Coordinates of C-alpha atoms in Angstrom, one line a residue:
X1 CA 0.0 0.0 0.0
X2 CA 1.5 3.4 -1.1
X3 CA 0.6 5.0 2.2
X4 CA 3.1 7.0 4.7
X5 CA 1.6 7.9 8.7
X6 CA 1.4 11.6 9.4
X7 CA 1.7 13.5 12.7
X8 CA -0.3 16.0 14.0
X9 CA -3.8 17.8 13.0
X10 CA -2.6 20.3 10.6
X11 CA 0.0 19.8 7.8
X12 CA 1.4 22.8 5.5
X13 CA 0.5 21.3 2.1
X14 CA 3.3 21.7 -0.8
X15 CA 0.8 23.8 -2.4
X16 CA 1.2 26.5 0.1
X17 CA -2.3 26.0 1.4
X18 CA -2.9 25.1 5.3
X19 CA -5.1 22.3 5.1
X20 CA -6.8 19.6 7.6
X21 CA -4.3 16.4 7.0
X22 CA -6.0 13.6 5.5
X23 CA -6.4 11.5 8.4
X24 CA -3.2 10.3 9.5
X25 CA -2.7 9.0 5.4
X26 CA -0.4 10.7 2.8
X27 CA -1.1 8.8 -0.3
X28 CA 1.2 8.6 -3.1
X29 CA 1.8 7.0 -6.4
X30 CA 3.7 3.8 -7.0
X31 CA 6.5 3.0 -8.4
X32 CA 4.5 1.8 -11.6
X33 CA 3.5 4.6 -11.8
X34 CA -0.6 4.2 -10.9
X35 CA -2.4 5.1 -8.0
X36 CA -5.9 2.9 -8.0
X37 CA -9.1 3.7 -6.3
X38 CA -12.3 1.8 -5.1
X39 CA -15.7 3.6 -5.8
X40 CA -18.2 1.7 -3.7
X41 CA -21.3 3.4 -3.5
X42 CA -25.0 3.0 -1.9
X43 CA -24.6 0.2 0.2
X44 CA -27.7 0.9 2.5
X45 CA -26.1 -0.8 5.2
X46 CA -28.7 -2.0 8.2
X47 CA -27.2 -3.9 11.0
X48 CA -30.3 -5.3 11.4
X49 CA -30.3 -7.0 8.3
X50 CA -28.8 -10.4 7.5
X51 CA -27.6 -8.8 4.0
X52 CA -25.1 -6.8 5.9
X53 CA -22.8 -9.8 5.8
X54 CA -23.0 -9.8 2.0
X55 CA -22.3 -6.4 1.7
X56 CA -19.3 -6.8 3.7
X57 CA -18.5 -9.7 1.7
X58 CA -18.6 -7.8 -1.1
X59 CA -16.7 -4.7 -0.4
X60 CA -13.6 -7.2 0.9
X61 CA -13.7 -9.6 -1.7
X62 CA -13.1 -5.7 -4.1
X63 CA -10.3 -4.6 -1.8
X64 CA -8.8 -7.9 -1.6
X65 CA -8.4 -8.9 -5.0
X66 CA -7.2 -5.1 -6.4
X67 CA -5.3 -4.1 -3.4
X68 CA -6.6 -0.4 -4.1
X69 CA -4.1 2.1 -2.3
X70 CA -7.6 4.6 -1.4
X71 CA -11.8 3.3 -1.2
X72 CA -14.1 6.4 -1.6
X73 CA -17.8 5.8 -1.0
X74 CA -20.4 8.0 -2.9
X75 CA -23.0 8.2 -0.3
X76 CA -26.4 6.3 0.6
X77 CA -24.1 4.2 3.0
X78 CA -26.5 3.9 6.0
X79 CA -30.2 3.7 5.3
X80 CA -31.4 2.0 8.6
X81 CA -31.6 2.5 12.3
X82 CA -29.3 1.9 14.8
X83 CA -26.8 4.2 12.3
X84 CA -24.0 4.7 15.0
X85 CA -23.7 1.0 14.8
X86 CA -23.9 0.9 11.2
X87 CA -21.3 3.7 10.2
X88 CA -19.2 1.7 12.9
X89 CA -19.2 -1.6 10.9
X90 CA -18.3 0.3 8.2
X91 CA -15.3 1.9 9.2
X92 CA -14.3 -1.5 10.6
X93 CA -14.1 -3.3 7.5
X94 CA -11.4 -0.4 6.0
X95 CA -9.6 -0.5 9.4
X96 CA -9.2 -4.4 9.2
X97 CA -8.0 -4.2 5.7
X98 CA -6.2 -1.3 6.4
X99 CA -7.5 0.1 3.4
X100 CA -7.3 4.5 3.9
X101 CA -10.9 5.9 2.5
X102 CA -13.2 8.6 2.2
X103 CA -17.4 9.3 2.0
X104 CA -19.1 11.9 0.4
X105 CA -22.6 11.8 1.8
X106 CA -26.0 10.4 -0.2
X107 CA -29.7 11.8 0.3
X108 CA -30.5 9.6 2.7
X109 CA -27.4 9.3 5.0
X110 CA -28.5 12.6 7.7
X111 CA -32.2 10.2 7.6
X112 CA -31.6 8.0 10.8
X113 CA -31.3 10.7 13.5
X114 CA -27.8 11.7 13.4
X115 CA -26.7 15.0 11.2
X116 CA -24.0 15.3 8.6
X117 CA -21.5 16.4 11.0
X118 CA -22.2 13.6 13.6
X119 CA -21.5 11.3 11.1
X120 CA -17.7 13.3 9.9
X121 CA -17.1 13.2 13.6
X122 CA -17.4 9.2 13.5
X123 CA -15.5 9.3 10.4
X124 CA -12.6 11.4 11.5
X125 CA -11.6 9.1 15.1
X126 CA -10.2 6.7 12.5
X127 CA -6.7 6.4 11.3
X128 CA -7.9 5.3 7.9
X129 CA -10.3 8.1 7.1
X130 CA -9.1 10.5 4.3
X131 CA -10.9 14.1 4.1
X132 CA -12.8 15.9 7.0
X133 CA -16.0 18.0 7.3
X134 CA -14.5 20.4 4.9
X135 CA -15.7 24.7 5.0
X136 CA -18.2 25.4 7.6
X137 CA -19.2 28.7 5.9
X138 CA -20.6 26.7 2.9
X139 CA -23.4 24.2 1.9
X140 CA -23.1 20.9 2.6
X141 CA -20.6 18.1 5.2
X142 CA -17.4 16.8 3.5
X143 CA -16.3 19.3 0.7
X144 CA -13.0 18.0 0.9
X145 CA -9.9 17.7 -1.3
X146 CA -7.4 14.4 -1.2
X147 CA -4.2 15.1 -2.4
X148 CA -2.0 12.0 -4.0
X149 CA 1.8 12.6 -4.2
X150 CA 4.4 11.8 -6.7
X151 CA 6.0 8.5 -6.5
X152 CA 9.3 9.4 -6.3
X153 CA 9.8 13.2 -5.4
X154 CA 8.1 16.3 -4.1
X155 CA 5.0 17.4 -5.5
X156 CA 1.2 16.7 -6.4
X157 CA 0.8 14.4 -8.9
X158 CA -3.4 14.2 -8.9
X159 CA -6.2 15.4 -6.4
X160 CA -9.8 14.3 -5.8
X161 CA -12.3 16.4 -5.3
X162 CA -15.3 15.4 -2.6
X163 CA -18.5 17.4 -2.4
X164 CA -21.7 16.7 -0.9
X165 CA -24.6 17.0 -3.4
X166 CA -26.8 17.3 -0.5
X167 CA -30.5 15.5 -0.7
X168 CA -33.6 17.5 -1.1
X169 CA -34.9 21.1 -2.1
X170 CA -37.4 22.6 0.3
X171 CA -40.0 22.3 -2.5
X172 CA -39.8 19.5 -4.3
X173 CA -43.2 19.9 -6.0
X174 CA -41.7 23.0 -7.7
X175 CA -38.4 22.2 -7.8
X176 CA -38.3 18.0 -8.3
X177 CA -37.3 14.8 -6.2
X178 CA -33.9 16.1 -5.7
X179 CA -31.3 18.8 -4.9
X180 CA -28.5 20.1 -6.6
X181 CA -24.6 21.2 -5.8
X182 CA -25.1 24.9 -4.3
X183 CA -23.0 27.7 -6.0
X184 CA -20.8 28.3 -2.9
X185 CA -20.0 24.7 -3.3
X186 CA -18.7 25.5 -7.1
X187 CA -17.2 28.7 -6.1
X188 CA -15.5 26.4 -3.6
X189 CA -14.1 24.2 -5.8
X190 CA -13.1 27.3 -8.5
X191 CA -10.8 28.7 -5.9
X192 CA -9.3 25.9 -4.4
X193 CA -8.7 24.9 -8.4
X194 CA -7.0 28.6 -9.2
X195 CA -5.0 28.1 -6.6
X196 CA -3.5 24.3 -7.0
X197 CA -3.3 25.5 -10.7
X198 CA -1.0 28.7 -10.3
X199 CA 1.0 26.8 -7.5
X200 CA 1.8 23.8 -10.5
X201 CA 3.2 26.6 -12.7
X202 CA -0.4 27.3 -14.0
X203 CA -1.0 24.0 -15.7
X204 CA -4.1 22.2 -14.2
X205 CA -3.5 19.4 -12.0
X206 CA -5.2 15.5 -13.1
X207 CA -7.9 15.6 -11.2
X208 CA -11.3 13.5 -10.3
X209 CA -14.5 14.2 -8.6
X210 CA -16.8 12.4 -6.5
X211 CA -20.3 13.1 -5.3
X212 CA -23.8 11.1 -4.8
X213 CA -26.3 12.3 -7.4
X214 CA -25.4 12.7 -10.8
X215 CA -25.4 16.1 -12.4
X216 CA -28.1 16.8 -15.6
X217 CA -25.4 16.2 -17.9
X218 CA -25.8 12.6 -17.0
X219 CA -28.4 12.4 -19.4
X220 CA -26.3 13.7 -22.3
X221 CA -24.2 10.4 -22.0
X222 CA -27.2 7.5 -23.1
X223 CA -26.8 6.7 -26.0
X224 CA -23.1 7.6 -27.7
X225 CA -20.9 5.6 -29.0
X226 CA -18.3 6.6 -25.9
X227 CA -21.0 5.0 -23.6
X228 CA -20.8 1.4 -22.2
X229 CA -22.5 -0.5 -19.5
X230 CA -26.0 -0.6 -17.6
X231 CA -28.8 1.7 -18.3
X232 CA -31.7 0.4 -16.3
X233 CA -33.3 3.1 -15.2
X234 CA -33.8 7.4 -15.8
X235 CA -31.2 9.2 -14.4
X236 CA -31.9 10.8 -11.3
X237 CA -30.5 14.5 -11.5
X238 CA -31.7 17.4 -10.1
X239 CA -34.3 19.1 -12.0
X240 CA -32.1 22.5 -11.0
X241 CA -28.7 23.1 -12.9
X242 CA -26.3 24.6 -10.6
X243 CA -23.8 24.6 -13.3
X244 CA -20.9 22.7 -11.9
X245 CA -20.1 20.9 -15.2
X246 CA -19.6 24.4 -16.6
X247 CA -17.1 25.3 -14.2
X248 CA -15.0 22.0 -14.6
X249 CA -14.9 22.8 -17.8
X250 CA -13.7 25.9 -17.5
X251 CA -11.2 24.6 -14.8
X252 CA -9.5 22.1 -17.0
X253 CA -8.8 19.6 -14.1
X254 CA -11.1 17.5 -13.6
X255 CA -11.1 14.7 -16.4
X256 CA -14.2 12.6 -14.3
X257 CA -16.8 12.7 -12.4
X258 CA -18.0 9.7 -10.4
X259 CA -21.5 9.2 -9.0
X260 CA -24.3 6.7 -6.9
X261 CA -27.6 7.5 -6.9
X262 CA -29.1 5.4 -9.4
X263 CA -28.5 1.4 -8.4
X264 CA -29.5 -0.3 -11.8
X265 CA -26.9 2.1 -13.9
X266 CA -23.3 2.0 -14.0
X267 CA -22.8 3.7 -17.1
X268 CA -19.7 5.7 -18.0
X269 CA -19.6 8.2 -21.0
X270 CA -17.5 11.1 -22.2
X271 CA -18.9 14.9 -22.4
X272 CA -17.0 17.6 -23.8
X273 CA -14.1 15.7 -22.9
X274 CA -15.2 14.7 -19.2
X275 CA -15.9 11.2 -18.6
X276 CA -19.4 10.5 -16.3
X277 CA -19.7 7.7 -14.4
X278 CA -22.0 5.9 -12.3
X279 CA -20.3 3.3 -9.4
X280 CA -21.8 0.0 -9.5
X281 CA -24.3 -0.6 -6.2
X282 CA -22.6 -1.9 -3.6
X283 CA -24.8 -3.0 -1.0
X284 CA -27.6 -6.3 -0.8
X285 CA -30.2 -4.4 0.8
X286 CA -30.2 -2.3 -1.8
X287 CA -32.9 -2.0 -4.3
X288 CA -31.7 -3.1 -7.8
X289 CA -30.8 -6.0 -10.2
X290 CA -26.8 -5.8 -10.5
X291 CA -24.4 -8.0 -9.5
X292 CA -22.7 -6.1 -6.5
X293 CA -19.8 -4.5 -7.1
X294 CA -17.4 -1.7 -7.1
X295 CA -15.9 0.3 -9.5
X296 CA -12.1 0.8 -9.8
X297 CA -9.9 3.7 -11.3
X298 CA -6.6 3.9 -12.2
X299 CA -4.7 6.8 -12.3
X300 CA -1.5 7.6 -14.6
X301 CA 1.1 9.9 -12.7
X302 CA 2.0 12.6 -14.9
X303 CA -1.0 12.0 -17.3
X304 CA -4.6 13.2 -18.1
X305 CA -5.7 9.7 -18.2
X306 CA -7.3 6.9 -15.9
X307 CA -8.9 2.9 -16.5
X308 CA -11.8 2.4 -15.3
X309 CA -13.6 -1.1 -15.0
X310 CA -16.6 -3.0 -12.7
X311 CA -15.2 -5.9 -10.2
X312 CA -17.5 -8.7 -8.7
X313 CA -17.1 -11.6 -6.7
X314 CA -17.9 -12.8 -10.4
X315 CA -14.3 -11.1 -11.7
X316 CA -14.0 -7.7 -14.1
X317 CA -15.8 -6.5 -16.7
X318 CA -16.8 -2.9 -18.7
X319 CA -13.2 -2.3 -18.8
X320 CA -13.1 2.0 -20.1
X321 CA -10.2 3.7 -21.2
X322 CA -10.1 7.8 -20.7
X323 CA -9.8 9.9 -22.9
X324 CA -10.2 7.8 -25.9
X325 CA -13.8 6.3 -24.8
X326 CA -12.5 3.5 -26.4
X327 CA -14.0 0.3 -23.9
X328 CA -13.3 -3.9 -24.1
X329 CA -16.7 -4.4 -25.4
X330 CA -15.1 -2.2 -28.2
X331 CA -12.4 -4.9 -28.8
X332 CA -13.9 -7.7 -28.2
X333 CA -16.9 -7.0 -30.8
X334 CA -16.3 -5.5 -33.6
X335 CA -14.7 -6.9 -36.2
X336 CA -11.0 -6.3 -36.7
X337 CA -9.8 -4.9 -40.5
X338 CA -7.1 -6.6 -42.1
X339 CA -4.5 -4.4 -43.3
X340 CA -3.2 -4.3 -46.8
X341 CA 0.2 -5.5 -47.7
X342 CA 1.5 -2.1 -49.9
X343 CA 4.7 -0.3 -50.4
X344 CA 3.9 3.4 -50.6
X345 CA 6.1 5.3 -52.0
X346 CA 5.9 8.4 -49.6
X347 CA 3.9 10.3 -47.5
X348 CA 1.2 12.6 -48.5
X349 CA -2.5 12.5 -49.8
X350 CA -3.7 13.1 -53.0
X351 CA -6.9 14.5 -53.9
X352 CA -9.4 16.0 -56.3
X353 CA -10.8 19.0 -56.0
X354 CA -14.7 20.1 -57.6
X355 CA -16.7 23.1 -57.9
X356 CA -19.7 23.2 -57.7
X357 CA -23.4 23.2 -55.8
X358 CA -23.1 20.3 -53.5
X359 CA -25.9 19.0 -50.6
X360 CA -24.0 16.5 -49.6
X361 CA -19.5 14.5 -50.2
X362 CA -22.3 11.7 -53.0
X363 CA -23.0 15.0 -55.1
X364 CA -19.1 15.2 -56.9
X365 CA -19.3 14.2 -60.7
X366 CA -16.2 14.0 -63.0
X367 CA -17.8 17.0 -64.8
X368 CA -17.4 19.2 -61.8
X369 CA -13.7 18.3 -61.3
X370 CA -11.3 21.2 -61.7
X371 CA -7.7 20.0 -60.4
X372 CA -5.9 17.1 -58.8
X373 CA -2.7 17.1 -56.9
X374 CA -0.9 15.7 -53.6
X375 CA -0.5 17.3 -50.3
X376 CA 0.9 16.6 -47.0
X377 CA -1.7 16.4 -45.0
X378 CA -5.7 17.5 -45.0
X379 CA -6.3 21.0 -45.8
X380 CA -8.8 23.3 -48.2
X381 CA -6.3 25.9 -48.2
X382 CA -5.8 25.2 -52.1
X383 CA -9.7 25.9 -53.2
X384 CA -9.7 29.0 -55.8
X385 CA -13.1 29.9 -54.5
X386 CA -14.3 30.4 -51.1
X387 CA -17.7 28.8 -51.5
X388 CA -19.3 25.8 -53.7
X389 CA -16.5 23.5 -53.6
X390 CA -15.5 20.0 -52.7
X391 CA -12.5 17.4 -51.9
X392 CA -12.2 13.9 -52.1
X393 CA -8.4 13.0 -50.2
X394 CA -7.3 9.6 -50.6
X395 CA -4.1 8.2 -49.0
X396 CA -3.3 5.0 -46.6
X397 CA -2.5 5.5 -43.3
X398 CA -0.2 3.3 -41.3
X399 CA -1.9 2.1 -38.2
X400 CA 1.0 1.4 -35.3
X401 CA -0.9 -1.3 -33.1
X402 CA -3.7 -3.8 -33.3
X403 CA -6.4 -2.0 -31.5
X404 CA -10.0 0.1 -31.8
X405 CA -9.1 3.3 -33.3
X406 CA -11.5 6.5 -32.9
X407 CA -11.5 9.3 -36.1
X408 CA -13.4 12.7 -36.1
X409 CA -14.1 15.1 -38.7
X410 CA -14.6 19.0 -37.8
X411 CA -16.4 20.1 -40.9
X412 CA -18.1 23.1 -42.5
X413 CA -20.2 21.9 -44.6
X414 CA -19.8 18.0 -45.1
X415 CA -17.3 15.6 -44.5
X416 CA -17.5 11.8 -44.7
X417 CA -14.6 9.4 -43.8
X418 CA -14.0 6.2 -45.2
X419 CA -11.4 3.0 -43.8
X420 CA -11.1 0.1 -46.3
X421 CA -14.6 1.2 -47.5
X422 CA -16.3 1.5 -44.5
X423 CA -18.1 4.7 -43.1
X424 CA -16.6 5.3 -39.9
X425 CA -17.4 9.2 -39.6
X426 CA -20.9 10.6 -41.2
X427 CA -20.5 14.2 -40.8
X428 CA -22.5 14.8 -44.0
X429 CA -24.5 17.6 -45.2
X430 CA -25.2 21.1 -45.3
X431 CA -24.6 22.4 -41.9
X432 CA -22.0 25.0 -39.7
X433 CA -19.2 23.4 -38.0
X434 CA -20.0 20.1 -36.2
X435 CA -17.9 17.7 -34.4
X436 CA -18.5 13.9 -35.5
X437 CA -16.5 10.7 -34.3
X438 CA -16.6 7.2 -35.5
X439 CA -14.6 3.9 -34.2
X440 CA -13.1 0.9 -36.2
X441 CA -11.1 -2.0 -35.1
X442 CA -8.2 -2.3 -37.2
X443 CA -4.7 -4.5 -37.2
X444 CA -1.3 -2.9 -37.3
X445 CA -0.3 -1.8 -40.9
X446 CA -1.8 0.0 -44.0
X447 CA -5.9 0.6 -44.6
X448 CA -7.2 2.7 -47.4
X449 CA -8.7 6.0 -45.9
X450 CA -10.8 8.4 -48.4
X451 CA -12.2 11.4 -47.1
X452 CA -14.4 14.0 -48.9
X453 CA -15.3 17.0 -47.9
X454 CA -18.1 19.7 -49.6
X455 CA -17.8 23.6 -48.8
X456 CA -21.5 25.1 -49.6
X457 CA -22.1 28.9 -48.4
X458 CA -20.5 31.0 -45.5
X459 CA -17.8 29.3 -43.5
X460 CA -15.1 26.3 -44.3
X461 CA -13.9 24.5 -41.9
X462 CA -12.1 21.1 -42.0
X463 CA -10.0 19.1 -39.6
X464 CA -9.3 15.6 -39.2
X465 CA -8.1 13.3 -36.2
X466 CA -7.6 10.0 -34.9
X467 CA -7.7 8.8 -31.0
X468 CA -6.7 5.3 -29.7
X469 CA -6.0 3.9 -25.9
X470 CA -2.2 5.1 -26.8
X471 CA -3.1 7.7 -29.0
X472 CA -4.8 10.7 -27.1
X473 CA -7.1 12.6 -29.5
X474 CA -5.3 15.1 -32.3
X475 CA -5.0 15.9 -35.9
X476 CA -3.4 12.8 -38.0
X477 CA 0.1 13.3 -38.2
X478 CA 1.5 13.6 -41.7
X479 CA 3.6 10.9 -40.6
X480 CA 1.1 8.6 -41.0
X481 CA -0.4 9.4 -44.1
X482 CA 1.2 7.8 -47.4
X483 CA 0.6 7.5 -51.1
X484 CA 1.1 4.8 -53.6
X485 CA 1.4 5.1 -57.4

């Protein structure tokens, strides 16, 4: 366990700030360079109940086959009287595996006649217990930052941020079933951001963020591509939009967000470049289909990048890899493209280029055609008209590894990309600039890649990129673009 005992009640943080110590727990990378968590969430523990043991089961068959170095649980953790006894347990089972960890709190966790701060005063007698109550002079119990250290030298390699997305509104007829992150929370978690940024020589530090109820933008994840796992049941945000996704966003920290809340989903998607995930249920009393379960992450020192699967007693699955979105039911269904045994004879694209009146990249007729030529790498910069043209690029590019490889197109108007025939990007059409990505398993070597592109009126716009689990999302380099004659 990468774990080092502190001294005292207050430590001078080596971001300058004065901050509660975690606990008695500093908690650092390892020398492989990962730091790996344990989300367990909504476990609805009740000592009364007979399906305590199986929760408990559960939660130490997770820590004992992953070894995590830190467990964070995303509220809902005691739904039943007697809860002193309850929480008590629960702190047990982390102190016996000597496991450090840290709660946010759920809706229902202040329901069995003890308040927030009762609860963080349980929480913070034991050793293992990383965060504490967090600002007094702002909504909510256990806003709360862990910090994880470098492996091998001073410094702040990632940081977590805890808040407490608190339970109800005071009128839920008016205002819906549940409440939302308050703005002095987000104004919080802005400032403590600006600082940790300026302090790391103004570059944003990797972070993640864990709370109970998922945010709206939840919902924007059903659906896409990016998205894998359980969806069994409507997301349970706030009606209210308190605007915390904006600010992470603006931020440019926090690469995840990790939630409870809903027991039949553990989904996990990618908005505007911010994964959302859901924890998988934890606890047998709780309501809910799932196999019990946590979820793990895995942090990459120095990187904006983290895996992400399920465990079971059952073993692993809805294995996610951020920021590509790329998942294993990715590889392990689609069909893998051969590649094609060529010997290009440089690097570069050739292309046609049209003019004309075009609704969509199927309108381009040899009659329309106006020049060909080669260039290095995807660009309209050579049209001789600003509007009412097209492109058609052909080249091969030379994929590096076996694997599921995401392309995007950034077009005004339409763009349509094309590997070894297949569609994998339909940006097509008459429309302003719009982002569209496609994935396609594909072996290590040459595939064909055509790309056209059609310019109609006001504003051109073209770029082109590729994303794999090595390959974090950019323009594809000239260098793997070639030609053959």
């Amino acid at each position: 366990m990468r774990t080092l005992l502190l001294l005292g009640i207050l430590v001078w943080s080596l971001t300058g700030f004065e901050v509660m110590a975690q606990s008695n727990v500093a908690l650092r990378f390892g020398e492989d360079g990962k730091f790996k968590i344990a989300q367990f969430t909504d476990l609805h523990w009740d000592s009364k109940s007979s399906n305590s043991s199986v929760t408990m089961a559960t939660i130490k068959e997770v820590l004992r086959t992953e070894k995590p170095d830190l467990a964070i649980l995303t509220g809902d953790v005691v739904s039943d009287i007697p809860a002193d006894e309850g929480w008590h347990s629960i702190i047990e089972i982390f102190e016996k595996e000597r496991i450090p960890f840290a709660v946010t709190m759920g809706n229902h966790d202040a329901e069995q006649g003890y308040s927030r701060n009762t609860i963080f005063n349980w929480l913070s007698k034991s050793t293992y217990f990383v965060g504490n109550r967090g600002p007094e002079d702002i909504h909510g119990c256990g806003n709360f930052i862990i910090e994880i250290q470098k492996a091998s030298e001073l410094g702040l390699a990632a940081l977590l941020y805890c808040l407490d997305s608190n339970d109800y509104p005071q009128n839920a007829r008016k205002y819906g079933a549940y409440d939302n992150i308050k703005y002095d929370q987000i104004e919080w978690y802005r400032k403590q951001s600006e600082q940790y940024t300026k302090n790391n020589g103004n570059k944003p530090i990797p972070s993640l963020a864990f709370f109970h109820i998922p945010i709206p933008e939840y919902n924007s994840i059903v659906g896409k591509h990016t998205t894998i796992g359980h969806y069994g049941e409507t997301i349970s945000s706030p009606n209210i939009n308190s605007s915390l996704f904006s600010s992470i966003i603006d931020m440019g920290d926090v690469m995840g967000c990790f939630v409870g809340h809903d027991h039949n989903n553990d989904l996990i998607g990618i908005n505007y470049d911010i994964a959302l995930g859901f924890g998988r249920t934890t606890g047998a009393n709780a309501r809910g289909d799932l196999e019990r379960g946590g979820r793990i992450i895995e942090l990459y020192e120095g990187q904006r990048k983290f895996d992400t699967w399920i465990r079971t007693a059952h073993g692993t699955e809805l294995y996610y890899y951020y920021p590509s979105g790329i998942s294993s039911v990715d590889e392990k269904e689609l069909k893998y493209l051969p590649s094609v045994n060529i010997k290009p004879i440089r690097q570069g694209i050739n292309y046609i280029y049209y003019e004309g009146q075009y609704e969509s990249t199927a309108d381009f007729s040899p009659v329309t055609e106006k020049k060909r030529g080669t260039v290095s790498n995807f660009t309209i910069k050579g049209a001789t008209v600003k509007d009412y043209f097209g492109y058609e690029f052909q080249t091969w590019i030379k994929i590096p590894k076996r694997g599921v490889y995401h392309f995007y197109t950034y077009s005004d108007d339409g763009s349509k990309l094309l590997i070894d025939d297949n569609v994998v990007v339909d940006n097509d059409g008459s429309h302003s600039a719009e982002y569209v990505s496609g994935k396609i398993a594909l072996e290590a070597g040459f595939h064909k890649l055509i790309l056209r592109y059609f310019e109609s009126y006001m504003g051109e716009e073209l770029e082109v990129g590729i994303a794999s689990r090595e390959i974090l999302e950019m323009r594809i380099p000239s260098n793997m673009l070639f030609i053959q004659e």
